[in-house]
Tab-separated table of C-alpha atoms and ligand atoms in Angstrom:
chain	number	residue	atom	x	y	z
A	5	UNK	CA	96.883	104.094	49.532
A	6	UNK	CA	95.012	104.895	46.313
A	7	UNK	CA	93.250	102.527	44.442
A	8	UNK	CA	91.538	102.495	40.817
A	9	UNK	CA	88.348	103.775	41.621
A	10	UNK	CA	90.435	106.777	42.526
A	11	UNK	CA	91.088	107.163	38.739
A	12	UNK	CA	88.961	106.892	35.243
A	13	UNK	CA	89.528	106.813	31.716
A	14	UNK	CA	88.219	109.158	28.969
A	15	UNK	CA	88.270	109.578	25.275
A	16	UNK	CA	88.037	113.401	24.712
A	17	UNK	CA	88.521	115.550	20.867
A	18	UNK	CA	91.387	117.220	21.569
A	19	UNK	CA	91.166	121.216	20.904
A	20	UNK	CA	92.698	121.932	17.349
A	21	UNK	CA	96.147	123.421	17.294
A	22	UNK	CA	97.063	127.238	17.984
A	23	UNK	CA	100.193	128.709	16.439
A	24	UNK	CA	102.976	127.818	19.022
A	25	UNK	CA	101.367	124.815	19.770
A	26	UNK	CA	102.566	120.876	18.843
A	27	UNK	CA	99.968	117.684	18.983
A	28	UNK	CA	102.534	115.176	20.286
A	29	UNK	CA	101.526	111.107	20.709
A	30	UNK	CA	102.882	109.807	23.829
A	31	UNK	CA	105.412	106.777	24.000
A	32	UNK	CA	106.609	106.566	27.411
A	33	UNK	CA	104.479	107.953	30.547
A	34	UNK	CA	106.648	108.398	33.929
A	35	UNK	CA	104.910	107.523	36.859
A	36	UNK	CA	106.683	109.225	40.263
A	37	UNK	CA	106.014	108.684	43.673
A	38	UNK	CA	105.161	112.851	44.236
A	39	UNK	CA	102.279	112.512	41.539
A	40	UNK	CA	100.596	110.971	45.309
A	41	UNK	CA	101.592	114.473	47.077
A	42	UNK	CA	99.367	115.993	44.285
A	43	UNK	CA	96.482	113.913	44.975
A	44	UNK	CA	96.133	115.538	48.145
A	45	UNK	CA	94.797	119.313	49.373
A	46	UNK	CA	97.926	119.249	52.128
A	47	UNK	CA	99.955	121.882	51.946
A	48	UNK	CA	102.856	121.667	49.341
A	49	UNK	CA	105.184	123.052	46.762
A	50	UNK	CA	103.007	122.866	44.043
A	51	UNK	CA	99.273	122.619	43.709
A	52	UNK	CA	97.305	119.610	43.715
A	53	UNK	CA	95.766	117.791	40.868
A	54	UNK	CA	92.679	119.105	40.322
A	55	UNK	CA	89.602	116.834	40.527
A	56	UNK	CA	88.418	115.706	37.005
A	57	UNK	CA	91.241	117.070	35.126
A	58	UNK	CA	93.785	114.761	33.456
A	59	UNK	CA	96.804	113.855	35.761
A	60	UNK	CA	100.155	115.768	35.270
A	61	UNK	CA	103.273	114.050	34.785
A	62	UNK	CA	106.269	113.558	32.633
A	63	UNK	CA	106.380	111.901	29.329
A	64	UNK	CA	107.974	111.449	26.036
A	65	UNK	CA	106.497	111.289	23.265
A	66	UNK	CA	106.197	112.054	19.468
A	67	UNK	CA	105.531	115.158	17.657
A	68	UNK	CA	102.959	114.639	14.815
A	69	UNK	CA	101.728	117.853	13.837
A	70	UNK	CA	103.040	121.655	14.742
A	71	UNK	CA	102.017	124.993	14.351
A	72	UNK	CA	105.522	125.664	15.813
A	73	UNK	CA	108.963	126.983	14.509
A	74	UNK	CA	110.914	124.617	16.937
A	75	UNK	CA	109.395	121.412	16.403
A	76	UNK	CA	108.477	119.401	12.954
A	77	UNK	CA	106.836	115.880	12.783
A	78	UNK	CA	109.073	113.236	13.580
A	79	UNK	CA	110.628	114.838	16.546
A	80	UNK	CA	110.902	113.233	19.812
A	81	UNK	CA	110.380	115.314	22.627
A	82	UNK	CA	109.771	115.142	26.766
A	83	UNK	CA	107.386	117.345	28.640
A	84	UNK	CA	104.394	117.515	30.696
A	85	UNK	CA	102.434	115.279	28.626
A	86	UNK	CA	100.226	114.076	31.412
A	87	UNK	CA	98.633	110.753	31.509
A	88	UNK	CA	97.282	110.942	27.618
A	89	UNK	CA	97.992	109.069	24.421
A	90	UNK	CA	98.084	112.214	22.516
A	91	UNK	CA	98.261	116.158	23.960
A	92	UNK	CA	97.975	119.353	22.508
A	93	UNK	CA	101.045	121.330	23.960
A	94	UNK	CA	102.386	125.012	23.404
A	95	UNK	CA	106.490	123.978	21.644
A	96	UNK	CA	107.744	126.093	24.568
A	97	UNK	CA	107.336	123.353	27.147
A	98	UNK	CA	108.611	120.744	24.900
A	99	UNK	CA	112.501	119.858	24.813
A	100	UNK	CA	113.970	117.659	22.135
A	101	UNK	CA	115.445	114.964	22.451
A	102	UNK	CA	118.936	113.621	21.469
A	103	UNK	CA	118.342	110.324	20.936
A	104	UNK	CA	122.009	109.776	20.117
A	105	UNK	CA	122.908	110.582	23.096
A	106	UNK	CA	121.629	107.229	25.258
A	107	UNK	CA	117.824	105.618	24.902
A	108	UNK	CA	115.121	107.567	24.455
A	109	UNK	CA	113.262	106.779	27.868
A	110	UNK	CA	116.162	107.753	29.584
A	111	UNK	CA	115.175	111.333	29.540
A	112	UNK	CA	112.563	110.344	31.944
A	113	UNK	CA	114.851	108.551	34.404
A	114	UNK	CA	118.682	108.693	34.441
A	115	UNK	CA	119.013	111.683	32.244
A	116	UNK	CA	116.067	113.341	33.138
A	117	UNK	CA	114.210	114.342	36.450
A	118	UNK	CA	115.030	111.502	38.624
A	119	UNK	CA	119.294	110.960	37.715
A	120	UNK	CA	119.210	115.310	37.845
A	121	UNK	CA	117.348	114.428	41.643
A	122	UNK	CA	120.163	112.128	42.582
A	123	UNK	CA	123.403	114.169	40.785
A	124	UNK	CA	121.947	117.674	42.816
A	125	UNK	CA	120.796	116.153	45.820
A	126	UNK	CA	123.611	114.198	46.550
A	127	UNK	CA	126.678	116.169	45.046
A	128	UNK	CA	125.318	119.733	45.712
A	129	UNK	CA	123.878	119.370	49.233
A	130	UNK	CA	126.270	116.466	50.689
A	131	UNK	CA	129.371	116.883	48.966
A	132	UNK	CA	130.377	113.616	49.407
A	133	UNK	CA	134.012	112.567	49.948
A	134	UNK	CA	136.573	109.787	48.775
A	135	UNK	CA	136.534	107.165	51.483
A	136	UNK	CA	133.122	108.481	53.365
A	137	UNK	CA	130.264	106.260	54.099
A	138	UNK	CA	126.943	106.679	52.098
A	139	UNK	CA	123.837	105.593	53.260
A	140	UNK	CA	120.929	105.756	50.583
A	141	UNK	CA	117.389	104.871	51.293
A	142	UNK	CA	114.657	103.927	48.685
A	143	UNK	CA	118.571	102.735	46.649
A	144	UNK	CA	116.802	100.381	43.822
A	145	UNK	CA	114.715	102.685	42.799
A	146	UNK	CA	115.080	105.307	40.419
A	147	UNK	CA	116.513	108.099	42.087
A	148	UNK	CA	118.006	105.946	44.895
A	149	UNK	CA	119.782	103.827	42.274
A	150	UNK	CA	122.059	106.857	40.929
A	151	UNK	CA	122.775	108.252	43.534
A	152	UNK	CA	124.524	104.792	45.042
A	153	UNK	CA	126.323	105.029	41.634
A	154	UNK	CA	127.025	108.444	41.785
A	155	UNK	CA	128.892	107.995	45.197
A	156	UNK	CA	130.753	104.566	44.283
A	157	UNK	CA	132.775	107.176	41.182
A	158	UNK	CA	133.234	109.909	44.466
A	159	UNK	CA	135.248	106.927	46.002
A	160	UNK	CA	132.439	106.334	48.543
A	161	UNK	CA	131.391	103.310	50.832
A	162	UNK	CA	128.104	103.020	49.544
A	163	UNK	CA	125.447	101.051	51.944
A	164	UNK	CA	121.598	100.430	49.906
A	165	UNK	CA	118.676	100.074	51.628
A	166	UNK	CA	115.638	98.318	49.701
A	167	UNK	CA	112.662	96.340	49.848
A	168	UNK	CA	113.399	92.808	48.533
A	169	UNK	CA	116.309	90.124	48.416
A	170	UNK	CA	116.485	90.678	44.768
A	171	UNK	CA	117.179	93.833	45.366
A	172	UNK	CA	119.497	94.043	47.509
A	173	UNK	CA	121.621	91.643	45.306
A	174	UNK	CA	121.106	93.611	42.258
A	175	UNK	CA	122.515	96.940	43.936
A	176	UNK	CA	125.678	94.726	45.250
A	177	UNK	CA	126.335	92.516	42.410
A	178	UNK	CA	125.316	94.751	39.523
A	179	UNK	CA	125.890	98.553	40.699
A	180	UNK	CA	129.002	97.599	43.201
A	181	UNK	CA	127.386	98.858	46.035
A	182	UNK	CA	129.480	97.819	49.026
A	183	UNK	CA	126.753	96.874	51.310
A	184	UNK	CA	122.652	96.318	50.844
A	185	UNK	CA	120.110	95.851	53.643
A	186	UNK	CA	116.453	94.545	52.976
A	187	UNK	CA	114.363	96.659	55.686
A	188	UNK	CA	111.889	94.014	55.124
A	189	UNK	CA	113.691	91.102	56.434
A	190	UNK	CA	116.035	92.918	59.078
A	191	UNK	CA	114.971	93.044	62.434
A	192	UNK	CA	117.294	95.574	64.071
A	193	UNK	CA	118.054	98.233	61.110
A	194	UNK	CA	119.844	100.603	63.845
A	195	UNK	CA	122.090	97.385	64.202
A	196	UNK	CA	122.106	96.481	60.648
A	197	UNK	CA	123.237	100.103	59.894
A	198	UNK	CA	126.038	99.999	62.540
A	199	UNK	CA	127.255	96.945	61.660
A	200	UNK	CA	127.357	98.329	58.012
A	201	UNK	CA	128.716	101.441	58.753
A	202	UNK	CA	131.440	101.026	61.485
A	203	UNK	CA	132.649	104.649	61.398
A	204	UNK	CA	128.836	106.202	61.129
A	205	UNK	CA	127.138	107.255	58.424
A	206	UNK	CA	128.860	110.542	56.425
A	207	UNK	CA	126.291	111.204	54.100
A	208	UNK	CA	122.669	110.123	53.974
A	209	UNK	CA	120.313	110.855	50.857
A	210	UNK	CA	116.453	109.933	52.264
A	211	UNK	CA	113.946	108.824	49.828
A	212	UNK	CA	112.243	107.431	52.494
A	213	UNK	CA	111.542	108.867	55.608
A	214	UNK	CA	109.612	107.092	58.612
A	215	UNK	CA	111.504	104.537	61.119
A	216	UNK	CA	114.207	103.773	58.020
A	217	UNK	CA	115.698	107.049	58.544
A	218	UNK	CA	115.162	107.241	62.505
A	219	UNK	CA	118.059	104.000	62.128
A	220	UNK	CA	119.721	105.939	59.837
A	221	UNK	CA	120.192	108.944	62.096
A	222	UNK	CA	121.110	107.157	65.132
A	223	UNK	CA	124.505	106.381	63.187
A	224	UNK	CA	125.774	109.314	61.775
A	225	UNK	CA	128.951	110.865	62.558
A	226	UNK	CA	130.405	113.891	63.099
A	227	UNK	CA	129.847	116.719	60.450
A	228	UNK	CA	127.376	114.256	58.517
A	229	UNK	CA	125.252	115.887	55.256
A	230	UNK	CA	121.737	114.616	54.755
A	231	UNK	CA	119.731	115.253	52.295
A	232	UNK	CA	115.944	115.143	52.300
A	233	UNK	CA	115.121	114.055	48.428
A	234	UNK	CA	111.559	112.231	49.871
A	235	UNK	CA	109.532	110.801	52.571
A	236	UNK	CA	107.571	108.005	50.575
A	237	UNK	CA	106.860	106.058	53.736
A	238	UNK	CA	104.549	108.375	54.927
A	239	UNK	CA	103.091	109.740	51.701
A	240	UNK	CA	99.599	107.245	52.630
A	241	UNK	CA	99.588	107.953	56.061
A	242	UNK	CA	96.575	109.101	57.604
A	243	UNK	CA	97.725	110.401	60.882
A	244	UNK	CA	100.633	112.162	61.109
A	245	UNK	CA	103.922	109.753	61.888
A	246	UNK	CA	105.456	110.115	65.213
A	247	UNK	CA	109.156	108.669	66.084
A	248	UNK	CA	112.188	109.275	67.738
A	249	UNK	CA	113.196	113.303	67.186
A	250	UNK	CA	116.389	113.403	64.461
A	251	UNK	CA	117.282	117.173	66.316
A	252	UNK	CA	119.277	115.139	69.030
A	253	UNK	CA	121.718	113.166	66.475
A	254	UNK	CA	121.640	116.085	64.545
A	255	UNK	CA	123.079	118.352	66.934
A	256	UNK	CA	125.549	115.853	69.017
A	257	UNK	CA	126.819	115.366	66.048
A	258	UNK	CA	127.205	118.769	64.139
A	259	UNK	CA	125.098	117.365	61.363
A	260	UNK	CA	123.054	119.088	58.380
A	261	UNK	CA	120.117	118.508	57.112
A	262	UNK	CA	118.588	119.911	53.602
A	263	UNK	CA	115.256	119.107	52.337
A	264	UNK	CA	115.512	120.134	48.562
A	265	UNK	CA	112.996	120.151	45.401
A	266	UNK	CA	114.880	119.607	41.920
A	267	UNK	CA	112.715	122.306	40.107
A	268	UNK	CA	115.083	125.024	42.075
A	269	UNK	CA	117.550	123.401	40.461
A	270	UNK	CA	116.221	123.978	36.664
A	271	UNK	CA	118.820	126.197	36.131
A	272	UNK	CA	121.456	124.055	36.101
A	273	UNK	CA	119.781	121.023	34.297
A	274	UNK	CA	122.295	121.325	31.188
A	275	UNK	CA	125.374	120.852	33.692
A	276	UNK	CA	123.646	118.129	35.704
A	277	UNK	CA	122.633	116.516	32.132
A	278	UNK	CA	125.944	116.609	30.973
A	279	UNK	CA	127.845	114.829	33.554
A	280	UNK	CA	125.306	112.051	34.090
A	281	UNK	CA	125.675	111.607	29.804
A	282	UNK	CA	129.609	111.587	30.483
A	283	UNK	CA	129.242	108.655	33.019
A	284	UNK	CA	126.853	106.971	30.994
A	285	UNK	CA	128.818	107.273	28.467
A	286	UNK	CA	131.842	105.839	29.864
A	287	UNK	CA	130.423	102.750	31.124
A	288	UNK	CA	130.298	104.320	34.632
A	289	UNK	CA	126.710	104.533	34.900
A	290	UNK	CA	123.983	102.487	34.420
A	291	UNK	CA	119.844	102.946	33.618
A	292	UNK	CA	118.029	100.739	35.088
A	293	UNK	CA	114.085	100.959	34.196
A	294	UNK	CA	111.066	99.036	34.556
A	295	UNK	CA	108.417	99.004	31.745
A	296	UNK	CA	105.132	98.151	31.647
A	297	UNK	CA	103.250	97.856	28.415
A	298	UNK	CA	100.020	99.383	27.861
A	299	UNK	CA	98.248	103.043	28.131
A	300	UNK	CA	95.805	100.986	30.422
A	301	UNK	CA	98.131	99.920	33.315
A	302	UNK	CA	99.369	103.516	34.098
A	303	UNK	CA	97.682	103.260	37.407
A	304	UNK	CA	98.887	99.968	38.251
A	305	UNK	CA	102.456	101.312	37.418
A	306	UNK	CA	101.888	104.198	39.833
A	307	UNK	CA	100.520	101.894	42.734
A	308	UNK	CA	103.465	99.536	42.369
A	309	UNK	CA	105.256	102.445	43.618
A	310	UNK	CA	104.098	101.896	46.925
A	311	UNK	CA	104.583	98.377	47.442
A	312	UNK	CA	107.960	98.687	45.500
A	313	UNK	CA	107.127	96.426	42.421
A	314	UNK	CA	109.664	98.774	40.439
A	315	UNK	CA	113.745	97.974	39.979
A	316	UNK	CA	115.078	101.206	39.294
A	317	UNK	CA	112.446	103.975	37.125
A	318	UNK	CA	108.732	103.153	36.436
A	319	UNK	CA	107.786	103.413	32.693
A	320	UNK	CA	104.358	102.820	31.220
A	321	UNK	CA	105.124	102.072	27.392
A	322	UNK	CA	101.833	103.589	25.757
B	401	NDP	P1	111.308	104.930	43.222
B	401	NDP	O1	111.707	104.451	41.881
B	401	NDP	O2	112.323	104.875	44.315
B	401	NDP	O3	110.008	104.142	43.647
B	401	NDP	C1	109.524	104.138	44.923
B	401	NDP	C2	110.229	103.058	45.783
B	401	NDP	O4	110.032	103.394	47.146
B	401	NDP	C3	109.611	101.680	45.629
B	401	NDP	O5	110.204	100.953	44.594
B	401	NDP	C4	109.845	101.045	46.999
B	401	NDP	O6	111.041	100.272	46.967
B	401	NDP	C5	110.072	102.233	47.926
B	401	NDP	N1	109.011	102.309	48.934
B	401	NDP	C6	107.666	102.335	48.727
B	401	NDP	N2	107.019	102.402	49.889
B	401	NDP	C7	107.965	102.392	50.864
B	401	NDP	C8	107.915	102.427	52.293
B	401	NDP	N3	106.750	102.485	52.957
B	401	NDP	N4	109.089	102.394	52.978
B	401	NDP	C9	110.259	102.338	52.322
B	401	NDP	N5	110.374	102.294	50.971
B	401	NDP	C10	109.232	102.335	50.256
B	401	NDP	O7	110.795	106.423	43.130
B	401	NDP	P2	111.697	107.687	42.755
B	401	NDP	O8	113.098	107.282	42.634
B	401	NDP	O9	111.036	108.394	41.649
B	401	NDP	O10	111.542	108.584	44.057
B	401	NDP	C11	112.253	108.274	45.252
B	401	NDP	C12	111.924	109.332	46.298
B	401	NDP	O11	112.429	110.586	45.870
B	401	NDP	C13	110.437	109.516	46.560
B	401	NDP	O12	110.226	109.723	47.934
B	401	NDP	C14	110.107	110.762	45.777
B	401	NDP	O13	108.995	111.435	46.281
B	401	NDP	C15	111.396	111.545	45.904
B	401	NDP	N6	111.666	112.524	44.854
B	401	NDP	C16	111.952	113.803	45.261
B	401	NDP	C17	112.285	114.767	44.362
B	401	NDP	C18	112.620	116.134	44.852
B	401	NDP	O14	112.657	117.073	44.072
B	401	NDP	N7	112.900	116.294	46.141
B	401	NDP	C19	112.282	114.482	42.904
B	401	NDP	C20	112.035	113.090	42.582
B	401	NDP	C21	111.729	112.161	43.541
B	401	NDP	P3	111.354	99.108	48.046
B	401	NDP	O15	111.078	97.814	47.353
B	401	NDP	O16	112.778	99.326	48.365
B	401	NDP	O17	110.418	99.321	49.208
């Protein structure tokens, strides 16, 4: 688990601005659960933070000065911003925002890199069905949280699984999830999972990993899609995790599993973008988000993370 003394604060001049190049004041920082993968030297799909160097990560923010032809003063934009009040960024890596569209820290969460996570992950690798049975891990957080959504407008049985009674009540009385499970609380989740999910699972979308998804992939059925979005119960492990093998439920069953990272998908943001705006739009959707206030709790946002002090996406307000 990383602590504070893992992190420190600066107050650096900021290099004056090239042509091309925007100095943008941040609004909203994202923290994400991956920013851990990058504070490690294991073996990934992008490299890891170096040591010293600011942290990466998503933000919005305002532009107030540019050398650039796509961005004037005033404009609100999202990028890799990294954990700064203010950055000096070439335009190219901003994008605009339309803040008609829905609010503006929803480029961070439902319309941005988490709701794209859930809309790909879960309609391009599962292809869920009307009538199947859904299974989502990590479901009140922020990807977890659209994708449950997502499935309930597919005509899905949707079945949550979170950390906390609140929780769990949110996803069924507020999102219409058919069934929630706190892992925390339930002794037998293989049981808790059949007794949810009578005909097995269809589709499972795994934030989670660990002995969550073991449960989970005792009770699929035949032909089931699951897709591998993340493993955040091992992302602080030490040694490596050892359970039961998914391989046997996976092949009794006829099953398939895709791991997936969103960035192949850049592509086909706009379409992704556009149908979670339609929903939203339409009352069918909702953003759920959890702000903190202050440049100075960014880390504490990011640890909450871990012990899941977060309903739906984790904003730091700066
Ligand atoms: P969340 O908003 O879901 O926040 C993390 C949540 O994980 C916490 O709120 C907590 O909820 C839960 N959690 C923390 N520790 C554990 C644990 N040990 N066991 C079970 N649950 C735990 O984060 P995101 O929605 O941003 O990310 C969800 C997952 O998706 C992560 O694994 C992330 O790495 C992955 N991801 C993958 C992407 C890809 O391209 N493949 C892109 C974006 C995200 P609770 O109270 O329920 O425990």
């Amino acid at each position: 688990m990383p602590t504070h003394a893992n992190f420190r604060t600066e107050t650096t001049q900021l290099p004056p601005l090239q042509q091309g190049e925007a100095l943008v004041k941040t609004t909203y920082l994202s923290v994400d659960p991956y920013m851990r993968g990058r504070m490690s030297e294991a073996k990934s799909y992008v490299p890891p933070y170096q040591i010293d160097a600011v942290m990466g990560g998503g933000a919005v923010g305002e532009v107030l000065e540019s050398k650039s032809d796509t961005l004037k003063p005033g404009d609100t934009v999202v990028g890799e911003l990294g954990w700064q009040t203010h950055a000096v960024v070439s335009a190219d890596r901003l994008h605009k925002v339309n803040t008609d569209l829905a609010p503006v820290t929803t480029a961070l969460g439902l319309l941005g890199i988490t709701g794209l996570t859930a809309y790909f992950g879960l309609v391009d690798i599962c292809d869920p069905k009307p009538n199947e049975t859904v299974v989502v891990s990590g479901a009140a957080g922020a990807v977890g949280m659209v994708v449950g959504q997502i499935a309930k407008i597919l005509g899905c049985t949707v079945i949550g699984i979170a950390g906390s009674d609140e929780k769990v009540a949110y996803l069924q009385d507020e999102l219409g999830f058919d069934h929630a499970i706190n892992y925390k609380t339930t002794e037998n989740m293989y049981k808790a999972i059949k007794q949810a999910c009578p005909g097995g699972v269809d589709v499972y979308f795994d934030n989670v990993g660990g002995t969550i998804s073991d449960a989970v992939l005792g009770n699929i059925s035949d032909g089931a899609r699951i897709s591998i979005c993340g493993q955040i119960a091992l992302y602080n492990l030490t040694q490596a995790d050892v359970g039961p093998r998914a391989q046997t439920p996976i092949l009794i069953h006829r099953a398939m599993m895709k791991g997936f990272i969103i960035m192949d998908y850049a592509q086909r943001f706009p379409e992704g973008v556009k149908q979670l705006a339609k929903w939203y739009g339409e009352g069918r959707l909702k953003s759920e988000e959890t702000v903190v206030d202050g440049f100075d709790k960014t880390v504490d946002a990011f640890l909450g993370l871990f012990t899941g002090a977060n309903l739906g996406k984790q904003l730091v307000r700066v």
